[in-house]
Amino acid sequence: MPIKNPEKRALAPMEGLSLWLKKNLFPDVKSSVLSLVILSLLVKALGGLMNWLVFDAIWEGTAQTCRQGEGACLVFIKEKFLFIIFGFFPRELLWRPTLAMILLIAMCFYSREPKRWNKKILYKWLLLVPLCSWLMYGGLGLERVDIGQWGGLPLTLMLSFIGFVFSYPLGIILALGRTGSLPFARSLCVSYIELIRGVPMISLLFMASFMFPLFLPDGWNLPKLLRAQVAIIMFMSAYMAEIVRAGLSAVDKGQYEAADSLGLNYFQKMRMIILPQALKIVIPPTVNTAIGMFKDTSLVAIIALSDLLMTTKTSLKDATWLGFSVEAYLFVAFIYFIFCYTMSRYASRLEKDFSFGAHS
Amino acid sequence: MVKHSNASFWNDPKKRAIFFQALLLLAVGAFATLLIINTQSNLAKQNIASGFGFLTQEAGFEISESMIDYWADDTYKLALWVGILNTLKVALIGNVLAIILGVFLGIMRLSSHWLLSKLSQVFIEVMRNTPLLLQLFFWYAILTEIFPSVKEAYEPLPNVFLSQRGLVFPVFAEHIAWPWVKASFFIGIAGCLGLHFWNKRRKMRTGIAYKLGPIMGGVFVLIPLVTWLLLGAPTVVDWPELGGFNFNGGMTITPEFVALVLGLVLYTAAFNAEIVRAGIQSVSKGQWEAARSLGLSQPQALRFVILPQSLRVIIPPMTSQILNLIKNSSLAVGIGYPDFVSVANTTMNQTGQAIEAVVLIMLVYLFFSLSTSLFMNFYNKKTQLITRGAN
């Protein structure tokens, strides 16, 4: 086998722990001193953290035991685990949101390979969404669960997932309107996108919470959760639109001209030639926006919807368990981190896959 | 399909475009009319008068921290102004710190020192992958849970108290001179900046620069000092004292403010760091080699050669991060810092003027966003001119 990269061979002897240490931590005096300083600080900080979180942690007992102990109060997490994850969902029916979440996550995991992206997977998704809604809402043989009782992680996942499913096509429509040739449609899309991007999301949630009821005709009443969902979709579609627009302008001009000269009309041109390329180019930023959306759903806590962050906050108000916020917030931060970090690793993997031209 | 020049209505793209737009206009108009009719009937039913008349009514609520004089019997208008100023304060301090920290983290991330680079990476990943509101709750919980109650406040320095209610420290008592001293302090800064730029331009033109350090120091110290002396040299100090449930007197930095600024700065700095890293990496390697072969040290090369060139890649995404921090400062409402959204929220709850309050919030943030964009575009153009332009 020919050696493609001669440097690689030259580096081979550097393998092994001691050589790795020499190369990365102690290459010269200045770096070595720096390494030692950082290492000693790290050992101290991590040691303190480990003591608090593991060795001195309190696994069994009551709030009283926790207050007397030195370490993290993991009893609190154990006690409040179900509430933080599921909110006010009826305790005896917890298998339903659990199953819905497992199905959703498994499906996301299954869809991660670009080579599986075809019509079939779309149908599977279209099957999964009503299935999950049925599991959550009930009916057709299952006991009904009121939307007001939904909460915790399933709610956070639902808000971000449905938010993405709706804001993606809306973003495409807005981007097409903005780049299209119809002046009225264009100015409408530009004003919508710029207005939404110029204001904080919380103002839209306030709008959903306080203004939407005024917009509805007499006697109509949407649950607050759905109103917040609409606000999230409205907010995210403007950001999606800008990403899709970047994709549209990144497609080679020749593609537009070729489609035109084939006699395709606007919709055919976009559907068959331009959008498939444009959307593929912007997959990494799209995933990043999805991460942003997942994090931003936590803002519904401000209008008192019981998402994952709000259930945590509520659990901290329990009078017998006051004063364990750090444990609770670290626990939830860990959950959020796992989801977001997985997605961001995925985005950067796709970026690499696509930029090295496996498909082009 | 053959297109005729005298095509029928449906096959003429121009006519079709007009038709579709008319349809769209009609749909939007109908939707808006429906909303307005519904809203009017709902408001009439709930007996809410629309309009901004409520702004001149008495607000009736206290605001925990304010940069201007405000009392509960002042108007809603003044209360909202207090909120705007508080938002601006957080936005300004937060952005300055977030950019400085972001540049440091970005450079650290690219350091050849493995530990430094990894540390920066771990920090960036943790910050970027957890929600900001959660981080704010976390910092606020830490600040209010680990510090003792007011009665048992720490006293790290004489008459400086650290407790759940924040950091309280003595300041000079109010006197006619102090606003002027403050103003002259800013004039001093402006003067120094002016001198610095004049000197730089002179250096560009002639190659000779004055050593302005001592002069600038003098300007910086002397102007406020002279103002202070001229206006009667007040020395009365406002000492903080424990009274009832809180400290009276002195100046307080509240935990809400610290938690908000800390959260915003750490979160935004992580994003800024990635932008700075991408910016530095965008400068070609030859620039490093050229700078080093001219005898510049690594930090000098970074400072004088690499960073100025990376600015044109950095500024556009940095602008949107600056805007993000301004918009994210609205999460203050979650931890009770009285920013504009908090005050508007209280106003909304008290008066029931939901539409007006939300419209006000949107207008104010649109104004912030647009003016920041304008300024950053201007700055962007300036850096683009200084550099060699597109390669």
Short mmCIF file of N, CA and C in Angstrom, two decimals, chain A residues 20 23-25 27 30-32 34-36 38-39 42 181-186 188 194-204 206-207 210-211 213-219 235 239 263 265 267 288 291 294-296 298-302 309 313 316 322-327 329-330 332-334 336-338 340-341 344-345, chain B residues 1 3 16-18 20-22 24-26 28 34-36 38-43 45-46 48 112-116 119 121-122 125-134 137-139 141-142 145-146 267 271 324 326-328 330-335 341-342 344-345 348-349 354-356 358-359 361-363 365-367 369-370:
data_model
loop_
_atom_site.label_atom_id
_atom_site.label_comp_id
_atom_site.label_asym_id
_atom_site.label_seq_id
_atom_site.Cartn_x
_atom_site.Cartn_y
_atom_site.Cartn_z
N TRP A 20 3.02 11.14 23.86
CA TRP A 20 1.87 12.04 23.67
C TRP A 20 1.93 13.17 24.69
N LYS A 23 4.61 15.63 23.79
CA LYS A 23 4.29 16.45 22.63
C LYS A 23 3.21 17.49 22.97
N ASN A 24 2.17 17.07 23.73
CA ASN A 24 1.03 17.95 23.92
C ASN A 24 1.09 18.79 25.19
N LEU A 25 1.70 18.27 26.23
CA LEU A 25 1.67 18.99 27.50
C LEU A 25 3.02 19.60 27.87
N PRO A 27 6.06 20.30 25.78
CA PRO A 27 7.02 20.43 24.68
C PRO A 27 8.18 21.36 25.04
N LYS A 30 8.08 26.75 29.02
CA LYS A 30 6.94 27.63 29.26
C LYS A 30 5.63 26.83 29.26
N SER A 31 5.48 26.00 28.24
CA SER A 31 4.25 25.20 28.14
C SER A 31 4.13 24.26 29.32
N SER A 32 5.28 23.70 29.76
CA SER A 32 5.23 22.75 30.87
C SER A 32 4.73 23.42 32.14
N LEU A 34 2.85 26.06 32.35
CA LEU A 34 1.43 26.31 32.13
C LEU A 34 0.62 25.04 32.37
N SER A 35 1.12 23.94 31.80
CA SER A 35 0.42 22.65 31.96
C SER A 35 0.28 22.30 33.43
N LEU A 36 1.40 22.47 34.18
CA LEU A 36 1.37 22.10 35.59
C LEU A 36 0.37 22.95 36.35
N ILE A 38 -2.30 24.54 35.15
CA ILE A 38 -3.67 24.17 34.79
C ILE A 38 -4.04 22.84 35.41
N LEU A 39 -3.10 21.89 35.33
CA LEU A 39 -3.40 20.55 35.86
C LEU A 39 -3.71 20.60 37.35
N LEU A 42 -7.07 22.05 37.82
CA LEU A 42 -8.08 21.10 37.37
C LEU A 42 -8.30 20.02 38.41
N SER A 181 -40.25 36.70 -7.61
CA SER A 181 -40.34 37.90 -8.43
C SER A 181 -41.62 38.69 -8.17
N LEU A 182 -42.48 38.21 -7.26
CA LEU A 182 -43.72 38.93 -7.01
C LEU A 182 -43.47 40.02 -5.97
N PRO A 183 -43.58 41.31 -6.36
CA PRO A 183 -43.16 42.38 -5.44
C PRO A 183 -43.98 42.42 -4.16
N PHE A 184 -45.28 42.21 -4.24
CA PHE A 184 -46.08 42.30 -3.02
C PHE A 184 -45.73 41.15 -2.07
N ALA A 185 -45.65 39.94 -2.64
CA ALA A 185 -45.30 38.79 -1.81
C ALA A 185 -43.93 38.98 -1.19
N ARG A 186 -43.00 39.56 -1.99
CA ARG A 186 -41.65 39.73 -1.48
C ARG A 186 -41.62 40.69 -0.30
N LEU A 188 -44.00 41.44 1.66
CA LEU A 188 -44.68 40.83 2.79
C LEU A 188 -43.73 39.89 3.54
N GLU A 194 -38.00 40.11 8.88
CA GLU A 194 -37.19 41.08 9.61
C GLU A 194 -37.85 41.48 10.92
N LEU A 195 -39.18 41.56 10.91
CA LEU A 195 -39.88 41.90 12.16
C LEU A 195 -39.61 40.82 13.21
N ILE A 196 -39.81 39.56 12.81
CA ILE A 196 -39.66 38.48 13.79
C ILE A 196 -38.22 38.38 14.27
N ARG A 197 -37.28 38.54 13.36
CA ARG A 197 -35.88 38.40 13.75
C ARG A 197 -35.39 39.58 14.59
N GLY A 198 -36.15 40.67 14.54
CA GLY A 198 -35.72 41.85 15.30
C GLY A 198 -36.24 41.87 16.73
N VAL A 199 -37.17 40.99 17.07
CA VAL A 199 -37.75 41.03 18.41
C VAL A 199 -37.39 39.76 19.18
N PRO A 200 -37.36 39.83 20.51
CA PRO A 200 -37.04 38.62 21.27
C PRO A 200 -38.21 37.64 21.25
N MET A 201 -37.89 36.36 21.42
CA MET A 201 -38.92 35.34 21.37
C MET A 201 -39.95 35.52 22.48
N ILE A 202 -39.50 36.08 23.59
CA ILE A 202 -40.42 36.23 24.71
C ILE A 202 -41.58 37.14 24.35
N SER A 203 -41.34 38.13 23.45
CA SER A 203 -42.44 39.01 23.07
C SER A 203 -43.49 38.24 22.29
N LEU A 204 -43.05 37.26 21.47
CA LEU A 204 -44.03 36.44 20.76
C LEU A 204 -44.79 35.53 21.71
N PHE A 206 -45.45 36.26 24.84
CA PHE A 206 -46.43 37.13 25.48
C PHE A 206 -47.63 37.32 24.58
N MET A 207 -47.32 37.51 23.28
CA MET A 207 -48.39 37.69 22.32
C MET A 207 -49.30 36.46 22.34
N PHE A 210 -51.22 36.45 25.81
CA PHE A 210 -52.19 37.48 26.15
C PHE A 210 -52.99 38.00 24.97
N MET A 211 -52.42 37.96 23.75
CA MET A 211 -53.11 38.57 22.62
C MET A 211 -53.92 37.59 21.79
N PRO A 213 -55.84 35.14 22.54
CA PRO A 213 -57.25 34.97 22.93
C PRO A 213 -58.13 36.09 22.41
N LEU A 214 -57.54 37.30 22.28
CA LEU A 214 -58.33 38.42 21.77
C LEU A 214 -58.60 38.29 20.28
N PHE A 215 -57.70 37.58 19.57
CA PHE A 215 -57.85 37.46 18.12
C PHE A 215 -58.96 36.48 17.74
N LEU A 216 -59.22 35.54 18.66
CA LEU A 216 -60.13 34.46 18.29
C LEU A 216 -61.58 34.91 18.40
N PRO A 217 -62.45 34.36 17.54
CA PRO A 217 -63.85 34.71 17.62
C PRO A 217 -64.46 34.25 18.94
N ASP A 218 -65.59 34.84 19.25
CA ASP A 218 -66.27 34.56 20.50
C ASP A 218 -66.50 33.06 20.68
N GLY A 219 -66.22 32.56 21.87
CA GLY A 219 -66.51 31.16 22.15
C GLY A 219 -65.38 30.21 21.79
N PHE A 235 -41.99 32.10 15.22
CA PHE A 235 -40.65 32.62 15.47
C PHE A 235 -39.62 31.87 14.64
N TYR A 239 -36.42 32.32 11.09
CA TYR A 239 -35.01 31.95 11.09
C TYR A 239 -34.73 30.87 10.04
N GLY A 263 -37.80 24.37 -19.89
CA GLY A 263 -39.21 24.70 -19.98
C GLY A 263 -40.00 24.38 -18.72
N ASN A 265 -41.81 25.11 -15.30
CA ASN A 265 -42.36 26.33 -14.72
C ASN A 265 -41.77 26.54 -13.32
N PHE A 267 -42.74 26.35 -10.21
CA PHE A 267 -42.90 25.35 -9.13
C PHE A 267 -42.14 24.07 -9.46
N ASN A 288 -28.44 23.11 13.35
CA ASN A 288 -28.08 24.05 14.41
C ASN A 288 -29.28 24.88 14.85
N ILE A 291 -31.33 22.83 17.09
CA ILE A 291 -30.78 22.84 18.45
C ILE A 291 -31.22 24.10 19.18
N PHE A 294 -34.73 23.77 20.23
CA PHE A 294 -34.86 22.88 21.38
C PHE A 294 -34.54 23.63 22.67
N LYS A 295 -33.47 24.45 22.62
CA LYS A 295 -33.11 25.21 23.82
C LYS A 295 -34.15 26.30 24.09
N ASP A 296 -34.62 26.93 23.02
CA ASP A 296 -35.52 28.07 23.20
C ASP A 296 -36.90 27.68 23.69
N SER A 298 -37.46 26.28 26.19
CA SER A 298 -37.45 26.47 27.65
C SER A 298 -38.04 27.83 28.03
N LEU A 299 -38.14 28.76 27.06
CA LEU A 299 -38.71 30.07 27.38
C LEU A 299 -40.18 30.00 27.73
N VAL A 300 -40.86 28.90 27.33
CA VAL A 300 -42.29 28.83 27.68
C VAL A 300 -42.46 28.76 29.19
N ALA A 301 -41.37 28.48 29.91
CA ALA A 301 -41.45 28.50 31.37
C ALA A 301 -41.86 29.88 31.86
N ILE A 302 -41.48 30.93 31.12
CA ILE A 302 -41.79 32.28 31.56
C ILE A 302 -43.30 32.55 31.50
N LEU A 309 -37.97 22.71 32.03
CA LEU A 309 -37.39 23.69 32.93
C LEU A 309 -38.39 24.11 34.01
N LYS A 313 -38.36 23.92 38.10
CA LYS A 313 -38.57 25.08 38.97
C LYS A 313 -39.68 24.83 39.97
N LEU A 316 -38.71 22.70 42.84
CA LEU A 316 -37.88 23.38 43.82
C LEU A 316 -38.70 24.19 44.82
N LEU A 322 -36.65 22.72 50.09
CA LEU A 322 -36.11 24.01 49.65
C LEU A 322 -34.58 23.98 49.66
N GLY A 323 -33.99 24.64 48.69
CA GLY A 323 -32.55 24.86 48.76
C GLY A 323 -31.68 23.85 48.03
N PHE A 324 -32.27 23.06 47.11
CA PHE A 324 -31.42 22.13 46.35
C PHE A 324 -31.41 22.48 44.86
N SER A 325 -31.45 23.79 44.57
CA SER A 325 -31.54 24.23 43.18
C SER A 325 -30.36 23.77 42.36
N VAL A 326 -29.16 23.83 42.95
CA VAL A 326 -27.96 23.53 42.17
C VAL A 326 -28.04 22.10 41.63
N GLU A 327 -28.41 21.15 42.50
CA GLU A 327 -28.54 19.76 42.07
C GLU A 327 -29.56 19.65 40.94
N TYR A 329 -30.85 21.95 38.88
CA TYR A 329 -30.51 22.60 37.61
C TYR A 329 -29.41 21.85 36.88
N LEU A 330 -28.43 21.32 37.64
CA LEU A 330 -27.37 20.56 36.98
C LEU A 330 -27.94 19.31 36.31
N VAL A 332 -31.01 18.87 35.11
CA VAL A 332 -31.74 19.21 33.88
C VAL A 332 -30.77 19.68 32.80
N ALA A 333 -29.74 20.43 33.23
CA ALA A 333 -28.75 20.89 32.26
C ALA A 333 -28.13 19.69 31.56
N PHE A 334 -27.91 18.62 32.33
CA PHE A 334 -27.33 17.39 31.78
C PHE A 334 -28.26 16.80 30.71
N TYR A 336 -30.58 18.40 28.90
CA TYR A 336 -30.54 19.28 27.73
C TYR A 336 -29.24 19.07 26.96
N PHE A 337 -28.14 18.97 27.73
CA PHE A 337 -26.83 18.87 27.08
C PHE A 337 -26.75 17.62 26.21
N ILE A 338 -27.25 16.49 26.73
CA ILE A 338 -27.17 15.25 25.96
C ILE A 338 -27.88 15.41 24.62
N CYS A 340 -28.71 18.25 22.97
CA CYS A 340 -28.12 19.28 22.10
C CYS A 340 -26.76 18.84 21.58
N TYR A 341 -25.96 18.21 22.45
CA TYR A 341 -24.62 17.83 22.04
C TYR A 341 -24.68 16.76 20.96
N SER A 344 -25.52 18.43 17.81
CA SER A 344 -24.47 19.28 17.23
C SER A 344 -23.33 18.42 16.67
N ARG A 345 -23.03 17.27 17.32
CA ARG A 345 -22.06 16.34 16.75
C ARG A 345 -22.55 15.86 15.39
N MET B 1 -44.77 21.90 -24.59
CA MET B 1 -45.67 23.05 -24.38
C MET B 1 -45.07 24.28 -25.08
N LYS B 3 -45.19 28.25 -25.95
CA LYS B 3 -45.77 29.49 -25.43
C LYS B 3 -46.03 30.46 -26.57
N ARG B 16 -50.54 36.35 -14.75
CA ARG B 16 -50.68 35.37 -13.69
C ARG B 16 -50.11 35.91 -12.38
N ALA B 17 -48.97 36.59 -12.50
CA ALA B 17 -48.34 37.15 -11.30
C ALA B 17 -49.27 38.15 -10.63
N ILE B 18 -49.87 39.01 -11.45
CA ILE B 18 -50.79 40.01 -10.89
C ILE B 18 -51.96 39.31 -10.21
N PHE B 20 -52.09 36.27 -8.87
CA PHE B 20 -51.69 35.62 -7.62
C PHE B 20 -51.49 36.64 -6.51
N GLN B 21 -50.89 37.77 -6.87
CA GLN B 21 -50.64 38.77 -5.84
C GLN B 21 -51.94 39.37 -5.34
N ALA B 22 -52.89 39.58 -6.27
CA ALA B 22 -54.19 40.10 -5.85
C ALA B 22 -54.83 39.13 -4.88
N LEU B 24 -53.29 37.00 -2.95
CA LEU B 24 -52.54 37.05 -1.69
C LEU B 24 -52.97 38.27 -0.87
N LEU B 25 -53.06 39.42 -1.57
CA LEU B 25 -53.46 40.66 -0.91
C LEU B 25 -54.83 40.48 -0.27
N LEU B 26 -55.72 39.85 -1.02
CA LEU B 26 -57.07 39.62 -0.55
C LEU B 26 -57.05 38.74 0.71
N VAL B 28 -54.53 38.18 2.83
CA VAL B 28 -53.92 38.87 3.97
C VAL B 28 -54.90 39.89 4.53
N LEU B 34 -60.42 40.10 9.86
CA LEU B 34 -61.02 39.16 10.79
C LEU B 34 -60.43 39.35 12.19
N LEU B 35 -59.08 39.45 12.24
CA LEU B 35 -58.42 39.63 13.53
C LEU B 35 -58.89 40.92 14.20
N ILE B 36 -58.96 42.00 13.40
CA ILE B 36 -59.32 43.30 13.99
C ILE B 36 -60.75 43.25 14.52
N ASN B 38 -62.53 40.62 15.46
CA ASN B 38 -62.57 39.78 16.66
C ASN B 38 -62.02 40.52 17.86
N THR B 39 -60.85 41.16 17.65
CA THR B 39 -60.20 41.85 18.76
C THR B 39 -61.09 42.95 19.31
N GLN B 40 -61.69 43.73 18.38
CA GLN B 40 -62.53 44.84 18.85
C GLN B 40 -63.71 44.33 19.65
N SER B 41 -64.34 43.26 19.16
CA SER B 41 -65.51 42.78 19.89
C SER B 41 -65.09 42.20 21.24
N ASN B 42 -63.92 41.51 21.26
CA ASN B 42 -63.45 40.96 22.54
C ASN B 42 -63.10 42.06 23.53
N LEU B 43 -62.44 43.12 23.03
CA LEU B 43 -62.06 44.22 23.93
C LEU B 43 -63.30 44.91 24.47
N LYS B 45 -66.16 43.62 24.91
CA LYS B 45 -66.82 42.76 25.90
C LYS B 45 -66.11 42.83 27.26
N GLN B 46 -64.76 42.93 27.21
CA GLN B 46 -64.02 42.95 28.47
C GLN B 46 -63.84 44.36 29.02
N ILE B 48 -62.09 46.90 27.90
CA ILE B 48 -60.73 47.42 27.90
C ILE B 48 -60.65 48.51 26.83
N SER B 112 -1.73 26.14 20.60
CA SER B 112 -1.06 24.86 20.36
C SER B 112 -0.95 24.08 21.65
N HIS B 113 -1.23 24.74 22.77
CA HIS B 113 -1.20 24.06 24.06
C HIS B 113 -2.46 23.22 24.20
N TRP B 114 -2.28 21.91 24.30
CA TRP B 114 -3.40 20.98 24.25
C TRP B 114 -4.43 21.25 25.34
N LEU B 115 -3.95 21.45 26.58
CA LEU B 115 -4.86 21.63 27.71
C LEU B 115 -5.70 22.90 27.56
N LEU B 116 -5.02 24.00 27.19
CA LEU B 116 -5.72 25.27 27.02
C LEU B 116 -6.82 25.12 25.99
N LEU B 119 -9.66 22.91 27.32
CA LEU B 119 -10.45 23.62 28.33
C LEU B 119 -11.45 24.55 27.66
N GLN B 121 -12.56 24.36 24.67
CA GLN B 121 -13.56 23.59 23.93
C GLN B 121 -14.67 23.09 24.84
N VAL B 122 -14.27 22.54 25.99
CA VAL B 122 -15.27 22.01 26.92
C VAL B 122 -16.21 23.12 27.37
N GLU B 125 -18.60 24.05 24.55
CA GLU B 125 -19.64 23.05 24.29
C GLU B 125 -20.71 23.07 25.37
N VAL B 126 -20.27 23.17 26.64
CA VAL B 126 -21.25 23.16 27.73
C VAL B 126 -22.17 24.37 27.62
N MET B 127 -21.58 25.54 27.35
CA MET B 127 -22.38 26.75 27.29
C MET B 127 -23.36 26.72 26.12
N ARG B 128 -22.85 26.25 24.97
CA ARG B 128 -23.69 26.31 23.77
C ARG B 128 -24.80 25.27 23.78
N ASN B 129 -24.63 24.21 24.55
CA ASN B 129 -25.60 23.13 24.47
C ASN B 129 -26.54 23.04 25.66
N THR B 130 -26.66 24.12 26.43
CA THR B 130 -27.69 24.16 27.46
C THR B 130 -28.44 25.48 27.30
N PRO B 131 -29.73 25.47 27.64
CA PRO B 131 -30.53 26.68 27.41
C PRO B 131 -30.06 27.85 28.28
N LEU B 132 -30.13 29.04 27.72
CA LEU B 132 -29.70 30.23 28.44
C LEU B 132 -30.56 30.47 29.69
N LEU B 133 -31.85 30.26 29.56
CA LEU B 133 -32.73 30.53 30.70
C LEU B 133 -32.36 29.63 31.88
N LEU B 134 -32.03 28.37 31.56
CA LEU B 134 -31.58 27.44 32.60
C LEU B 134 -30.31 27.96 33.26
N PHE B 137 -31.20 30.79 35.60
CA PHE B 137 -31.77 30.25 36.85
C PHE B 137 -30.66 29.70 37.73
N PHE B 138 -29.72 28.99 37.11
CA PHE B 138 -28.63 28.36 37.85
C PHE B 138 -27.79 29.41 38.57
N TRP B 139 -27.34 30.44 37.83
CA TRP B 139 -26.50 31.46 38.46
C TRP B 139 -27.26 32.19 39.55
N ALA B 141 -29.70 31.02 41.32
CA ALA B 141 -29.83 30.13 42.48
C ALA B 141 -28.53 30.11 43.27
N ILE B 142 -27.41 30.03 42.56
CA ILE B 142 -26.12 30.00 43.26
C ILE B 142 -25.92 31.29 44.07
N GLU B 145 -28.39 31.31 47.00
CA GLU B 145 -28.37 30.22 47.98
C GLU B 145 -27.06 30.13 48.75
N ILE B 146 -25.93 30.44 48.06
CA ILE B 146 -24.69 30.22 48.80
C ILE B 146 -24.31 31.39 49.69
N TYR B 267 -22.68 32.72 28.12
CA TYR B 267 -23.37 32.07 27.02
C TYR B 267 -22.94 32.66 25.68
N PHE B 271 -20.40 31.52 21.93
CA PHE B 271 -20.69 31.67 20.50
C PHE B 271 -19.66 32.59 19.84
N ASN B 324 -28.25 39.18 19.42
CA ASN B 324 -28.80 38.09 20.22
C ASN B 324 -28.71 38.41 21.70
N ILE B 326 -28.67 41.33 23.10
CA ILE B 326 -29.67 42.35 23.43
C ILE B 326 -31.04 41.71 23.56
N LYS B 327 -31.39 40.84 22.58
CA LYS B 327 -32.71 40.21 22.63
C LYS B 327 -32.79 39.25 23.81
N ASN B 328 -31.70 38.51 24.05
CA ASN B 328 -31.73 37.55 25.16
C ASN B 328 -31.80 38.22 26.52
N SER B 330 -33.86 39.99 27.45
CA SER B 330 -35.27 40.00 27.85
C SER B 330 -35.60 38.83 28.77
N LEU B 331 -34.70 37.83 28.85
CA LEU B 331 -34.95 36.71 29.77
C LEU B 331 -34.82 37.16 31.21
N ALA B 332 -34.37 38.42 31.42
CA ALA B 332 -34.31 39.00 32.76
C ALA B 332 -35.61 38.81 33.51
N VAL B 333 -36.72 38.81 32.76
CA VAL B 333 -38.03 38.68 33.39
C VAL B 333 -38.12 37.37 34.18
N GLY B 334 -37.34 36.36 33.76
CA GLY B 334 -37.36 35.07 34.44
C GLY B 334 -36.71 35.09 35.82
N ILE B 335 -35.74 36.00 36.03
CA ILE B 335 -35.10 36.04 37.34
C ILE B 335 -35.37 37.34 38.08
N VAL B 341 -38.66 44.36 29.35
CA VAL B 341 -39.73 43.36 29.24
C VAL B 341 -40.39 43.10 30.60
N SER B 342 -39.58 43.06 31.66
CA SER B 342 -40.15 42.88 33.00
C SER B 342 -41.14 43.98 33.32
N ALA B 344 -42.60 46.07 31.30
CA ALA B 344 -43.76 46.02 30.40
C ALA B 344 -44.71 44.91 30.82
N ASN B 345 -44.16 43.80 31.28
CA ASN B 345 -44.98 42.68 31.74
C ASN B 345 -45.81 43.08 32.96
N MET B 348 -48.47 45.36 31.82
CA MET B 348 -49.53 44.61 31.15
C MET B 348 -50.46 43.95 32.17
N ASN B 349 -49.86 43.36 33.20
CA ASN B 349 -50.69 42.67 34.19
C ASN B 349 -51.55 43.65 34.98
N ALA B 354 -52.78 44.44 26.94
CA ALA B 354 -51.86 43.45 26.40
C ALA B 354 -51.31 43.87 25.04
N ILE B 355 -52.20 44.30 24.15
CA ILE B 355 -51.76 44.61 22.79
C ILE B 355 -50.73 45.73 22.81
N GLU B 356 -51.07 46.80 23.56
CA GLU B 356 -50.16 47.95 23.58
C GLU B 356 -48.80 47.55 24.16
N VAL B 358 -47.32 44.56 24.27
CA VAL B 358 -46.54 43.71 23.36
C VAL B 358 -46.02 44.53 22.18
N VAL B 359 -46.88 45.44 21.67
CA VAL B 359 -46.43 46.29 20.56
C VAL B 359 -45.24 47.14 21.00
N ILE B 361 -43.05 46.46 23.37
CA ILE B 361 -41.86 45.61 23.49
C ILE B 361 -41.25 45.40 22.11
N MET B 362 -42.12 45.06 21.14
CA MET B 362 -41.60 44.77 19.80
C MET B 362 -40.94 46.00 19.19
N LEU B 363 -41.60 47.17 19.35
CA LEU B 363 -41.05 48.39 18.75
C LEU B 363 -39.69 48.72 19.36
N TYR B 365 -37.50 46.75 20.82
CA TYR B 365 -36.44 45.83 20.40
C TYR B 365 -36.11 45.98 18.93
N LEU B 366 -37.14 46.28 18.11
CA LEU B 366 -36.86 46.54 16.69
C LEU B 366 -35.93 47.73 16.56
N PHE B 367 -36.20 48.76 17.38
CA PHE B 367 -35.35 49.95 17.34
C PHE B 367 -33.91 49.59 17.73
N SER B 369 -32.49 46.66 17.54
CA SER B 369 -31.91 45.79 16.52
C SER B 369 -31.48 46.59 15.31
N LEU B 370 -32.40 47.46 14.83
CA LEU B 370 -32.08 48.19 13.62
C LEU B 370 -30.91 49.14 13.84
#
